[in-house]
XYZ file of C-alpha atoms in Angstrom:
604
model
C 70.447 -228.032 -41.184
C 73.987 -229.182 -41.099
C 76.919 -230.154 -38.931
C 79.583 -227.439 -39.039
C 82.966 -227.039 -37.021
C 81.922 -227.007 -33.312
C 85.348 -225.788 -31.868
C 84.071 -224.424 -28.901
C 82.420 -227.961 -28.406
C 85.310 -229.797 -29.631
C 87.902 -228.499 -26.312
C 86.028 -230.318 -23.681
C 85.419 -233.611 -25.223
C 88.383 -234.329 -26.645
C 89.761 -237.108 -24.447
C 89.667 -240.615 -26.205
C 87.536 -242.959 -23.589
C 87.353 -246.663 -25.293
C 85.703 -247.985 -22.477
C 82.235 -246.211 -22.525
C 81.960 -246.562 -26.136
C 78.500 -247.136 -27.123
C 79.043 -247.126 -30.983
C 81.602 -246.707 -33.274
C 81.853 -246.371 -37.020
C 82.322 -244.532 -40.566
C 79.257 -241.950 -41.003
C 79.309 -239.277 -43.659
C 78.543 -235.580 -41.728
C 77.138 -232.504 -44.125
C 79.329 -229.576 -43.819
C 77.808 -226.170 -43.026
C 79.042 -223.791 -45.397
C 80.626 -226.012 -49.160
C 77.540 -228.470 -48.555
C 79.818 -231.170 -49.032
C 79.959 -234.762 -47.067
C 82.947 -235.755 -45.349
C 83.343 -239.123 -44.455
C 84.716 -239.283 -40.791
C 85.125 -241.537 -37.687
C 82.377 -241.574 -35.272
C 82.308 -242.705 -31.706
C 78.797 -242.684 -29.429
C 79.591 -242.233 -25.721
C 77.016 -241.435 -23.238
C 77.397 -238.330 -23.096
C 77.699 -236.909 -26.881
C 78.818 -238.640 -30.690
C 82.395 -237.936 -31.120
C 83.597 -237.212 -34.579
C 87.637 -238.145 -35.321
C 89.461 -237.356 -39.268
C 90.688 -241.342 -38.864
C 89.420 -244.486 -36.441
C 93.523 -244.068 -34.899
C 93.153 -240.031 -34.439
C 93.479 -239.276 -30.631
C 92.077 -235.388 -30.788
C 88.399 -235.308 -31.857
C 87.586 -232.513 -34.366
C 84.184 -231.978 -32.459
C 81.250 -233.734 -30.742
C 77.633 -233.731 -30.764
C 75.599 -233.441 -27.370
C 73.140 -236.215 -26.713
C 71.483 -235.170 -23.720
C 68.042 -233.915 -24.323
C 68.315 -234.680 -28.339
C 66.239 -235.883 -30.682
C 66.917 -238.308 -33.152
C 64.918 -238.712 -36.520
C 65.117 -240.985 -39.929
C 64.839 -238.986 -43.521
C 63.153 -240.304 -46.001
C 65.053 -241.562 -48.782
C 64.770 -239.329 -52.018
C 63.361 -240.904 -55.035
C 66.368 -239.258 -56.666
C 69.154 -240.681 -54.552
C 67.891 -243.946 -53.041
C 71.407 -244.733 -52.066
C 71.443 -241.809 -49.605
C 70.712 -243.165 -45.937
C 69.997 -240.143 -43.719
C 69.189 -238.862 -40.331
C 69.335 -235.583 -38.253
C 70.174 -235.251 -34.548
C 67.826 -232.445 -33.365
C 69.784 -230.880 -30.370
C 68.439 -229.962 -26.556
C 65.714 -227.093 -25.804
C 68.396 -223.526 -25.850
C 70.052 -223.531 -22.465
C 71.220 -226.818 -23.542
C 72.809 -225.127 -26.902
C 73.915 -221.756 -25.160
C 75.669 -224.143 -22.560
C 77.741 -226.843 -25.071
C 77.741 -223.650 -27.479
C 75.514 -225.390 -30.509
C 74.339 -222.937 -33.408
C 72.905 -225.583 -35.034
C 69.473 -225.949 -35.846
C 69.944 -229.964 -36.981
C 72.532 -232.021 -37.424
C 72.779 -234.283 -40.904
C 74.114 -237.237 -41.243
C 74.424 -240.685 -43.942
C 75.066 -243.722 -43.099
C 76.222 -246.295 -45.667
C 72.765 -248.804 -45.572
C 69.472 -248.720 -44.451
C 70.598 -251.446 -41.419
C 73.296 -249.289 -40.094
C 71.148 -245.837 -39.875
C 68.975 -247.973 -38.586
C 70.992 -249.183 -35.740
C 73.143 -245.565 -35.414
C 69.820 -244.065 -34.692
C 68.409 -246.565 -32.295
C 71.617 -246.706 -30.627
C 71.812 -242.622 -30.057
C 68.204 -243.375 -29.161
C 69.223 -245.913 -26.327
C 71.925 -242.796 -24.808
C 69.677 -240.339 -24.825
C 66.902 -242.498 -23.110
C 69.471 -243.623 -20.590
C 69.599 -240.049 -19.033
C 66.490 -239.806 -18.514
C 65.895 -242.791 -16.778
C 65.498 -245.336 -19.368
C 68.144 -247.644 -21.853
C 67.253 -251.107 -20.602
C 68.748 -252.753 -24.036
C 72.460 -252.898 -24.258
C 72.674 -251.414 -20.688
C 75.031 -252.971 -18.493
C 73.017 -255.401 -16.224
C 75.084 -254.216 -12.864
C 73.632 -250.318 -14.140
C 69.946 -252.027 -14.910
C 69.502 -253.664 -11.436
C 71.010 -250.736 -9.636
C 68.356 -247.964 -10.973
C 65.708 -250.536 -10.566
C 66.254 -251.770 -7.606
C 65.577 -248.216 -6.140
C 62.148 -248.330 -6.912
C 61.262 -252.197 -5.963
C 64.735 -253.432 -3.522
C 63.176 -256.556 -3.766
C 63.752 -257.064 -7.208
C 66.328 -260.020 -8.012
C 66.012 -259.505 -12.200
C 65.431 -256.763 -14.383
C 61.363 -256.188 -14.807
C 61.943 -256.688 -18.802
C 63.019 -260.165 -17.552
C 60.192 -260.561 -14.945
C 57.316 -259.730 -17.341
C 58.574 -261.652 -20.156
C 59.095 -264.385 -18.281
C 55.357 -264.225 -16.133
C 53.663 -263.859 -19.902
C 55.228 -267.084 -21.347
C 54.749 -268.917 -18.081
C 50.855 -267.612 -17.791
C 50.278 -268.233 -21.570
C 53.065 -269.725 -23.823
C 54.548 -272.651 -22.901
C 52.769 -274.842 -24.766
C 53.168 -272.715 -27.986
C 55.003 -274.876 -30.393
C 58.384 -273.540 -31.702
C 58.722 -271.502 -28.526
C 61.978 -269.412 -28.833
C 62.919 -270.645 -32.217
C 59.840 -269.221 -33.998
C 60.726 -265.622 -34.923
C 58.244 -262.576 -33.816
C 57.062 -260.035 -35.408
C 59.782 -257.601 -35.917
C 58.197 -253.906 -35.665
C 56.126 -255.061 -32.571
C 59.338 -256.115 -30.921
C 61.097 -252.861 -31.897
C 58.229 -250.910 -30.108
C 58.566 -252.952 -27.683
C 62.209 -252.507 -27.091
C 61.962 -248.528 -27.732
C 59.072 -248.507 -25.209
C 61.458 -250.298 -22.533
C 63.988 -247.981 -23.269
C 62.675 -244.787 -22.704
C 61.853 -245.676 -19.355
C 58.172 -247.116 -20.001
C 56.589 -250.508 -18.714
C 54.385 -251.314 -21.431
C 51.990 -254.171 -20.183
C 52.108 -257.473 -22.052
C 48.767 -258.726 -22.711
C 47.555 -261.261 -25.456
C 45.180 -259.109 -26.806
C 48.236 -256.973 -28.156
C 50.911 -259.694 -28.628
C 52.010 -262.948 -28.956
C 54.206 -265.241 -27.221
C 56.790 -265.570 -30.176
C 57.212 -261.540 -30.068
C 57.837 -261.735 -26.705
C 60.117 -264.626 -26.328
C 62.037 -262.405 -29.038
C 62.272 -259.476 -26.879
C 63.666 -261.755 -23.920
C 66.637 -263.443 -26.703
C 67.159 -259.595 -27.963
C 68.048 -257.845 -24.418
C 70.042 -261.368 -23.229
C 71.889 -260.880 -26.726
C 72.472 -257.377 -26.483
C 73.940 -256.940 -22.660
C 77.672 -255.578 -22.994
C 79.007 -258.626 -20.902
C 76.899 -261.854 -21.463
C 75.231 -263.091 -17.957
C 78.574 -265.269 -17.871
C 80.878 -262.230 -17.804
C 84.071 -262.500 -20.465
C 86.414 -263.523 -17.236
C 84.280 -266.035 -16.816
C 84.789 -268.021 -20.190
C 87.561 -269.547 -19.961
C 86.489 -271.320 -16.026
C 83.548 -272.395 -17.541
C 84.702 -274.401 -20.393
C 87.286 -276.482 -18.302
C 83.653 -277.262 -16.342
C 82.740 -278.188 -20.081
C 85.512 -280.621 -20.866
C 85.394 -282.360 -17.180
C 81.621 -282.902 -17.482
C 82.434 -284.938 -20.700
C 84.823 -287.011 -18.507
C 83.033 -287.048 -15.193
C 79.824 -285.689 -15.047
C 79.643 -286.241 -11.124
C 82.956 -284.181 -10.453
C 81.885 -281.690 -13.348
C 78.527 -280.527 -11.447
C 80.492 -279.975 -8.699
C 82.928 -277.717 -9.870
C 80.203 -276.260 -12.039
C 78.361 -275.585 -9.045
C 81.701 -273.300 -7.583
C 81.710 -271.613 -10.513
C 78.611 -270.361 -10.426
C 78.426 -269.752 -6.884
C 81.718 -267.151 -7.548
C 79.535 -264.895 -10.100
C 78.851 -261.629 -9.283
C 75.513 -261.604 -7.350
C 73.146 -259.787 -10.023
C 74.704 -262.368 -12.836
C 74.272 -265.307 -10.642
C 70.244 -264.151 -9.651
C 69.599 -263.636 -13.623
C 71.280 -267.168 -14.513
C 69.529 -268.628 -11.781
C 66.395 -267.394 -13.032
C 66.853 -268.275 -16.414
C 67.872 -271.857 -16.113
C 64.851 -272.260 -13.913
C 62.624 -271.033 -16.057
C 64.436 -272.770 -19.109
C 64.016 -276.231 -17.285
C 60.084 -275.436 -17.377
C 59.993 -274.931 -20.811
C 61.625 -278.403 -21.873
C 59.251 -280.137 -19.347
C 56.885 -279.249 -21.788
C 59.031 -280.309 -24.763
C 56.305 -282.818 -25.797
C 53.732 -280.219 -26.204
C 56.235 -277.356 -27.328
C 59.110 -279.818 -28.918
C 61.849 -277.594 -27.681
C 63.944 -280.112 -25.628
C 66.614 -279.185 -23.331
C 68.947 -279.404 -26.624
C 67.036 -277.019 -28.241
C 67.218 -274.495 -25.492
C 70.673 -274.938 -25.212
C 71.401 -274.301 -28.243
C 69.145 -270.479 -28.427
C 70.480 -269.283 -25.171
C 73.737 -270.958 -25.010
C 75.846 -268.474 -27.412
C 74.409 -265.234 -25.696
C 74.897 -266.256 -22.125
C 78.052 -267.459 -22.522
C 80.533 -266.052 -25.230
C 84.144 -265.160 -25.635
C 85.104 -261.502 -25.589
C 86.396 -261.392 -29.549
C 84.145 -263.319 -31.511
C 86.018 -264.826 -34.296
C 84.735 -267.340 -35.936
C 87.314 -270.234 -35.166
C 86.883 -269.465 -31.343
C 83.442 -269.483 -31.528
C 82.982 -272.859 -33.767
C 85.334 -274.627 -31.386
C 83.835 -273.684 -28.625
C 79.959 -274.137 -29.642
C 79.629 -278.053 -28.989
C 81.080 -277.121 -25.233
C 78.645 -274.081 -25.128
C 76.193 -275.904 -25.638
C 76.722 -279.007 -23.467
C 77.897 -276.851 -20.750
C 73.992 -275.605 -20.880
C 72.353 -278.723 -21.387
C 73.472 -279.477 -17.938
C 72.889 -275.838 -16.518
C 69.470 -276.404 -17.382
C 68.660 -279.641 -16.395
C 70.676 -279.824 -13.356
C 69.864 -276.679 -12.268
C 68.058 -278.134 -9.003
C 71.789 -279.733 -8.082
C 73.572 -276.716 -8.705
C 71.906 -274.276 -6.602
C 71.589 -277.111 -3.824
C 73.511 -275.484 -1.365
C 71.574 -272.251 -1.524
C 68.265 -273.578 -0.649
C 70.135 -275.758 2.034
C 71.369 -272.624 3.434
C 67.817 -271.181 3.047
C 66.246 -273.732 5.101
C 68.584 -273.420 7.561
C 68.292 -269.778 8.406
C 65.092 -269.658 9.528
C 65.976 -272.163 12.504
C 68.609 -269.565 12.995
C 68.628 -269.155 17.391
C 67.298 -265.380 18.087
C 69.599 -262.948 19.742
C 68.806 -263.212 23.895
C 70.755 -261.528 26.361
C 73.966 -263.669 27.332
C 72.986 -264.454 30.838
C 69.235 -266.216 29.307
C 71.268 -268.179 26.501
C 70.656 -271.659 27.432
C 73.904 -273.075 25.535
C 75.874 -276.274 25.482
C 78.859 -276.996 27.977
C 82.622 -277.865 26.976
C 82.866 -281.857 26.951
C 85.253 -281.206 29.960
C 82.295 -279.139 31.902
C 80.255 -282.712 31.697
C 82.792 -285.275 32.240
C 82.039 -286.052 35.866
C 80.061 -289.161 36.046
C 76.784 -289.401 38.778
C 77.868 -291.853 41.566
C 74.901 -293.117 43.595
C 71.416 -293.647 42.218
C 69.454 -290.733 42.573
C 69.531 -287.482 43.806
C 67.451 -285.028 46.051
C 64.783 -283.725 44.960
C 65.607 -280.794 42.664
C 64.669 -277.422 44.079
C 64.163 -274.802 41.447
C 66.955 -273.167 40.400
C 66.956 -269.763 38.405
C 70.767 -269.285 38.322
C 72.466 -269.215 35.118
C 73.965 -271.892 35.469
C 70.932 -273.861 35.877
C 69.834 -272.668 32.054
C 73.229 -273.998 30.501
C 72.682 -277.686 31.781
C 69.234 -277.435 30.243
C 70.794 -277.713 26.310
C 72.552 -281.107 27.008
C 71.207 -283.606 25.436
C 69.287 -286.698 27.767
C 69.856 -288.728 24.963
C 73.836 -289.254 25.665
C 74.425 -291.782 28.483
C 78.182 -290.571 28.750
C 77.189 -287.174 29.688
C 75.316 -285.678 32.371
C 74.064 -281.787 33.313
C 76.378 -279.932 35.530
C 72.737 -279.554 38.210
C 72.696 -283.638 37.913
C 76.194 -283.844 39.574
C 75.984 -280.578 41.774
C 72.879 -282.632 43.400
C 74.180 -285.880 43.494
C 75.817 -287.872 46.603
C 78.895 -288.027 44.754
C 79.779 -284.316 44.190
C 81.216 -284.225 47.357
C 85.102 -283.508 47.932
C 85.662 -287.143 48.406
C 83.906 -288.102 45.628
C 85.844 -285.923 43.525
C 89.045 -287.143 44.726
C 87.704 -290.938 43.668
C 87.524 -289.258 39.719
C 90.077 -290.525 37.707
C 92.080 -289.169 34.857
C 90.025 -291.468 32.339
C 86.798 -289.666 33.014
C 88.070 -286.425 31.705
C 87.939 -285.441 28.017
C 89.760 -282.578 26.716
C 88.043 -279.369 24.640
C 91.263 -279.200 22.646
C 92.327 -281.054 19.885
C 95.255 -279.725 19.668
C 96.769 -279.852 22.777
C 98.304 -283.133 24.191
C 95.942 -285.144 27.228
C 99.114 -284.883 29.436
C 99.104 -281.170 29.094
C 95.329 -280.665 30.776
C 95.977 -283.930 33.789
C 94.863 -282.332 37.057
C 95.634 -283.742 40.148
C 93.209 -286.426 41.390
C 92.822 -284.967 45.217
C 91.458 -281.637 44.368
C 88.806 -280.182 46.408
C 87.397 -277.667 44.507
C 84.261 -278.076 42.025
C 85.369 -277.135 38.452
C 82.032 -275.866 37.737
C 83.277 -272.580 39.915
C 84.757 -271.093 36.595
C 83.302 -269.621 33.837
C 85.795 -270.592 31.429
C 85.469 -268.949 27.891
C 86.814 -270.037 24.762
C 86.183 -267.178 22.774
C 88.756 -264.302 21.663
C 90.260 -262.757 24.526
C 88.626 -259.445 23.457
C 84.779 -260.925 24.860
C 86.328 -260.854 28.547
C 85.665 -256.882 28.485
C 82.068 -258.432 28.259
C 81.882 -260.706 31.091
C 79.910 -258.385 33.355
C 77.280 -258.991 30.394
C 76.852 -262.700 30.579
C 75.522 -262.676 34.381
C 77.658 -263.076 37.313
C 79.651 -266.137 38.285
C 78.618 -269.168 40.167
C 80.704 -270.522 42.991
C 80.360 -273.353 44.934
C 78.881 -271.471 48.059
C 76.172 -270.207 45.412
C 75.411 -273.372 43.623
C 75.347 -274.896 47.863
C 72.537 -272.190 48.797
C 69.934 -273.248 46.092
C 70.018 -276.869 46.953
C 67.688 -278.254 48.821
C 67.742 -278.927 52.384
C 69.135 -283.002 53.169
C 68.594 -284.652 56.450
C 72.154 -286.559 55.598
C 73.658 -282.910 54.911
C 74.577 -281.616 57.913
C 76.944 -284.561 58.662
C 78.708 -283.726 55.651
C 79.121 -280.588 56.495
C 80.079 -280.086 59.794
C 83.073 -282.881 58.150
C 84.056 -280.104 55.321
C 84.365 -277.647 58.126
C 86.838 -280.162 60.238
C 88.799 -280.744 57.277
C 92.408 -279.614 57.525
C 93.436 -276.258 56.615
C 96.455 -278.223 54.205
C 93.487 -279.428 51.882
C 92.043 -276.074 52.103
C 95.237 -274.583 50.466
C 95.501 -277.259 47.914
C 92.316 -276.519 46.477
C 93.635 -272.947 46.076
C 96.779 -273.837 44.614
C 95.163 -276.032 41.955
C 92.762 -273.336 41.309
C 95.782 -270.955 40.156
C 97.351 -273.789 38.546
C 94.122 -274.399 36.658
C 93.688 -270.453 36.173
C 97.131 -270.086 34.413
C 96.480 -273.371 32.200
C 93.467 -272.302 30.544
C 95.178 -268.587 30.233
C 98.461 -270.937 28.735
C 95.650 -272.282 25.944
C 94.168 -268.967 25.211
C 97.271 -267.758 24.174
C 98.365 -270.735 22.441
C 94.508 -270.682 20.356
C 95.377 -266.933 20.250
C 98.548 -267.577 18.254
C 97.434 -270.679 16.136
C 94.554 -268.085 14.687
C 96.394 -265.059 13.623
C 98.871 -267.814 11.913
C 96.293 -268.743 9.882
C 95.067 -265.837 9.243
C 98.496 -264.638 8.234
C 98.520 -267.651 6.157
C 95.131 -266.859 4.405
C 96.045 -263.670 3.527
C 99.508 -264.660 2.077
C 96.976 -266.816 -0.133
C 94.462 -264.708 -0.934
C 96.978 -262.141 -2.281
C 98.825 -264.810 -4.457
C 95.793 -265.603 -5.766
C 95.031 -261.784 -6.754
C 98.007 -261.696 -8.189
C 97.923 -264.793 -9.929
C 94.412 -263.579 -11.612
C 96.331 -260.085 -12.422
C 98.636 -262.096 -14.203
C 95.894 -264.444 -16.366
C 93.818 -261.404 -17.095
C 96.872 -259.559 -18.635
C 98.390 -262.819 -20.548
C 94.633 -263.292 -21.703
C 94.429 -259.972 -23.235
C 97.776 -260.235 -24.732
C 96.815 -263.748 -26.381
C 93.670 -261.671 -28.212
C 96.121 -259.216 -29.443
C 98.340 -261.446 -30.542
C 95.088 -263.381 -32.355
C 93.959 -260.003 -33.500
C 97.667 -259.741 -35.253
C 97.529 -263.226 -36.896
C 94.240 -262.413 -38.069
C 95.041 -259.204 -39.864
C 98.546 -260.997 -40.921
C 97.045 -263.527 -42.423
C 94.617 -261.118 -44.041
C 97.343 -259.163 -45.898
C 98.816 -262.338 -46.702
C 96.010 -263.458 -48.542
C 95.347 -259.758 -50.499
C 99.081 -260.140 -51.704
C 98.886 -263.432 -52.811
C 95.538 -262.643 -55.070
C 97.219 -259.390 -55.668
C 100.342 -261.648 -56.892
C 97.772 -263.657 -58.750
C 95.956 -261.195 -60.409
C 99.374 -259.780 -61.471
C 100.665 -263.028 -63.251
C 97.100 -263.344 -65.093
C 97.570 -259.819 -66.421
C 101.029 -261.024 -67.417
C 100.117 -263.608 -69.675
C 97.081 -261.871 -71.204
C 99.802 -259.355 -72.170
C 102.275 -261.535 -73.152
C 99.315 -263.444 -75.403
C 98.213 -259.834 -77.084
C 102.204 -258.873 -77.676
C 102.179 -262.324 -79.514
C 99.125 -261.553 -82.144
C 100.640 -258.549 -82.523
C 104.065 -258.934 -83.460
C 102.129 -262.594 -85.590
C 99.869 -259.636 -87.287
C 102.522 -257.118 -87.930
C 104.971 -259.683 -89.453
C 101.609 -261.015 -91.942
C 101.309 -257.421 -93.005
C 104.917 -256.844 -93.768
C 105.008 -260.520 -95.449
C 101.694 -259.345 -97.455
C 103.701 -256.019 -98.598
C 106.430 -257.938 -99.534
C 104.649 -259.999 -102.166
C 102.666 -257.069 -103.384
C 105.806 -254.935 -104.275
C-alpha cells in the first residue's frame, strides 16, 4: 500500500512539459520498504503525476499512471488528525504489466484537508478526461471540439446550455441570483457528474437555482484561459479607458475586439452577455443590476495571466466597467453579425452563367433612345435579352441594351450623332481621354462581351452562352415596314465605312485588353502590399507577446526582490531587539555581581 521507486516507470516520463500541467505542488509520498514520508515535488499531467526531489529538478524520480486509476480519500485517524491522506488505486493488470506498476495502492498526504481535497478532484478531472469526460478546468477549444461531435450544432458547451435553460425556465426572478451561494456538496456532485462524462438533468425537484447558478460561476472560473483569452487583456482595457472618454468611439472599437476572438470564445461571450442582459432586466424583481453582474462575472471572464494583487486591484474598476457595457450594449456590439445574418438569406442562388440575369457596365447603357417609341418587342430568349432585364426602370439616365437595339435611333447614323458626353466610363481609375472613341463608328458596342473579371474566367467563356452580334440581335427583331429602306441603305454604304468599323473594333479590342492588364497589375500591387502588412503585423504581435512575457518576469523578480527585502529587514529587526535584550541582561548582571562583591566586602 505504498509508493516505492518506479524506475522502470520513471525512463519514459521523464521530460519536464510545463505546458500541460494540470497541478503542481508539495505532497508527502509513503515509501515502500523504511515506511517513511518523503516530502517531494509533484506535477499532474494528463497522462500520469510526476514526482521531482525539488520544484527546479529537471529529471523526475518516477511517475504515477492516471489512465484507468482510481482515486480515493482516507479517513483521518483519531490518532493523527493532522494526517491528510489519499491512495491512487492503479489500472485493471495489463495497465500495470504495461507502465510496469507492482503496486497495489499508492499513499499519499497532503498538507490540509482543502488541498487533498483539490489534489484528488483534480487527478479525478485527468482521469475522467480519457474517458470522455473533464468538462471543469478543460480547455474550452478541447470542450467544444469533443462535443461538437456528437451535436455539430452546438455553439456552447451543454454545461453552459442547461444551466443557462434552468435559470431562464425557473430562476430569474430568484432574488440574490448569482450572488447567493449554493449548496456546496450538491454542486460538487454536480461538477463530478459533468466530469465523468454524465449529463445529469437539472430539475427543481432536485435543485435550486442558487446551486446551479454556482455551477455556471465555478466552470467560467475554472477554464485555463478566461473566455477573454490572456492575449486578449491588455486590447481590452485600452477599450476600457476610451469608453470612459468616448463611449461612442469605445463601442466601436469594443465591437473589433470582440469580433477578432477566436470563434468558440466569441459564441460563449456572446451567449453570456445575452443571457446576462436578461437577468438585469429583471433587476427589480431579482435586484441584481447590470453593476452587480458585472461585478460576479467580470474577474473570471476577463483576467490577467499572473494574478497579483496590484494588477488585479488596478485593473478591477476597468474590469468591471468594461462589462457593464458588454452587457448592456450587447445588442450594438454584435450589430454587424445579425446584419450580415439578414443579409444572407437574400443571398442570389447559383444559376448557370448564361440564365444569370445581371446588371450591365454603366458604359453598356450609356446610349440614350432617340425617337419616341419603338416596335413592338418580339420575344427574345437570347442572353442578352436576360441581362437588360436587371436594370433598373426607375433611372431615367439609363436604358436596357433591347430598348436601344429596337429603337429608330440604333441605326449607324444614329450612332454617329452620339457624342462623347453620353458615355460614362467603368473605370475610376483610368482618365475619360483614355476610353474617347471615335464619334463615326459603325459598329454596335453591344457586339462584345466584355468581362471585367480576372483574366483566368476567359477559359470559361464557352460557359456563359455564346456571343451576340449584331446580325444575331438583327434576326430576333421584329419585322418593320420602314426596315427594308434602311437596309437596302446599309448594304449601299461604302466599303471605306465598312473597314472603319473594323478598325475601331481592334482598336476597341486592344483598349479593354490595355485595362485588363493595367486592373491586372493594380491588384497583385495590393496584394503585395497587404501581405507586406499582414506580416509586419505578425511580427509586430511576435514582438508584444515576447516583451509581455518578459515584463511578468521581470514583475515576478521585483516581487520576490522585494520579498527578501522585507525578510532581511525583519530579520535585521529581530536581530537589533535581541541585541538590546542582551545588552539589558549583561547590565543586571554585571549591577548584581558588583552588589554581591560590595555585600562581601562589608561582611569581611
Amino acid at each position: 500500500m505504498v509508493l516505492g521507486e518506479l524506475s522502470r516507470l520513471s525512463r519514459p516520463c521523464s521530460p519536464l512539459d510545463q505546458e500541460r500541467a494540470l497541478k503542481a505542488g508539495w505532497l508527502k509520498r509513503q515509501r515502500s520498504i523504511m515506511k517513511n514520508w518523503q516530502l517531494r515535488w509533484f506535477v499532474l499531467r494528463p497522462e500520469a503525476l510526476y514526482f521531482y526531489k525539488d520544484q527546479d529538478e529537471a529529471k523526475a524520480q518516477g511517475c504515477i499512471p492516471v489512465q484507468g486509476s482510481q482515486v480515493n480519500e482516507l479517513p483521518a485517524n483519531q490518532d493523527e488528525p493532522a494526517r491528510h491522506l489519499f491512495e491512487i488505486l492503479p489500472g485493471g493488470g495489463g495497465e500495470k504489466e504495461r507502465m510496469g506498476v507492482s503496486h497495489e495502492s499508492f499513499m499519499l498526504m497532503a498538507t490540509s484537508q482543502s488541498d487533498m481535497e483539490d489534489w484528488v478532484r483534480t487527478i479525478r478531472r485527468a482521469v475522467w478526461s480519457q474517458l470522455g469526460g473533464g468538462v471543469f478546468g478543460q480547455h474550452l477549444e478541447e470542450t467544444m471540439l469533443c462535443e461538437s461531435q456528437c451535436d455539430p450544432r452546438l455553439l456552447v458547451p451543454v454545461l453552459v446550455e442547461q444551466c443557462v435553460s434552468f435559470i431562464r425556465g425557473c430562476g430569474l426572478k430568484e432574488e440574490g441570483l448569482f450572488r447567493a451561494p449554493g449548496q456546496t456538496n450538491h454542486v460538487r456532485e454536480l461538477q463530478d457528474a459533468f466530469d465523468r462524462g454524465e449529463k445529469p438533468k437539472l430539475d427543481e425537484s432536485t435543485t435550486d437555482v442558487h446551486t446551479v447558478a454556482s455551477l455556471l460561476k465555478l466552470y467560467i472560473r475554472e477554464l485555463p484561459e478566461p473566455v477573454i483569452p490572456f492575449s486578449k487583456y491588455t486590447q481590452f482595457l485600452s477599450c476600457a479607458q476610451l469608453l470612459t472618454k468616448d463611449r461612442g468611439l469605445g463601442i466601436v472599437e469594443l465591437s473589433k475586439q470582440v469580433k477578432a476572438l477566436p470563434q468558440v470564445n466569441y459564441n460563449l461571450l456572446k451567449y453570456i452577455c445575452r443571457f446576462l442582459d436578461e437577468v438585469q432586466s429583471r433587476s427589480n424583481e431579482n435586484k441584481m443590476s447590470v453593476q452587480n453582474l458585472a461585478t460576479v462575472f467580470g474577474p473570471n471572464i476577463l483576467r490577467p495571466r499572473v494574478e497579483d494583487p496590484v494588477t488585479m486591484m488596478e485593473g478591477s474598476s476597468q474590469v468591471q466597467h468594461l462589462m457593464t457595457v458588454m452587457i448592456s450594449e450587447h445588442s450594438r456590439l454584435y450589430q454587424w453579425e445579425e446584419k450580415e445574418a439578414d443579409q444572407e438569406p437574400r443571398a442570389p442562388t447559383k444559376t448557370h452563367p448564361s440564365k444569370q440575369s445581371k446588371a450591365l457596365p454603366s458604359w453598356r447603357t450609356s446610349f440614350k433612345a432617340g425617337a419616341g417609341s419603338a416596335a413592338p418587342r418580339g420575344k427574345m430568349d437570347s442572353p442578352l435579352f436576360l441581362k437588360d432585364t436587371a436594370l433598373s426602370p426607375k433611372d431615367p439616365q439609363k436604358h436596357s441594351l433591347g430598348d436601344s437595339l429596337h429603337s429608330p435611333a440604333n441605326s449607324p447614323l444614329a450612332h454617329r450623332a452620339i457624342g462623347q458626353s453620353h458615355r460614362l466610363s467603368a473605370y475610376d481609375n483610368v482618365a475619360p481621354s483614355s476610353l474617347s472613341l471615335a464619334a463615326d463608328t459603325s459598329t454596335i458596342w453591344t457586339s462584345y462581351e466584355i468581362s471585367l473579371t480576372d483574366p483566368e474566367d476567359e477559359d470559361q467563356g464557352s460557359k456563359r452562352g455564346p456571343v451576340i452580334s449584331s446580325d444575331t440581335v438583327e434576326s430576333h427583331t421584329p419585322p418593320d415596314p420602314g426596315a427594308d429602306d434602311s437596309r437596302s441603305g446599309e448594304e449601299n454604304t461604302d466599303p471605306k465605312e465598312e473597314g472603319k468599323g473594323s478598325g475601331t473594333q481592334e482598336d476597341l479590342a486592344k483598349l479593354l485588353t490595355k485595362l485588363k492588364q493595367e486592373l491586372k497589375m493594380q491588384r497583385i500591387s495590393y496584394e503585395s502590399c497587404i501581405c507586406k502588412l499582414e506580416e509586419s503585423c505578425s511580427r509586430y504581435q511576435c514582438q508584444v507577446g515576447s516583451l509581455e512575457e518578459e515584463l511578468d518576469q521581470e514583475k515576478k523578480k521585483l516581487h520576490m526582490l522585494e520579498i527578501r527585502l522585507r525578510n532581511s529587514e525583519r530579520a535585521h529587526q529581530d536581530a537589533e531587539s535581541r541585541n538590546v535584550h542582551l545588552q539589558k541582561e549583561m547590565e543586571d548582571f554585571f549591577k548584581t555581581l558588583g552588589d554581591l562583591t560590595t555585600g562581601a566586602a562589608r561582611t569581611s
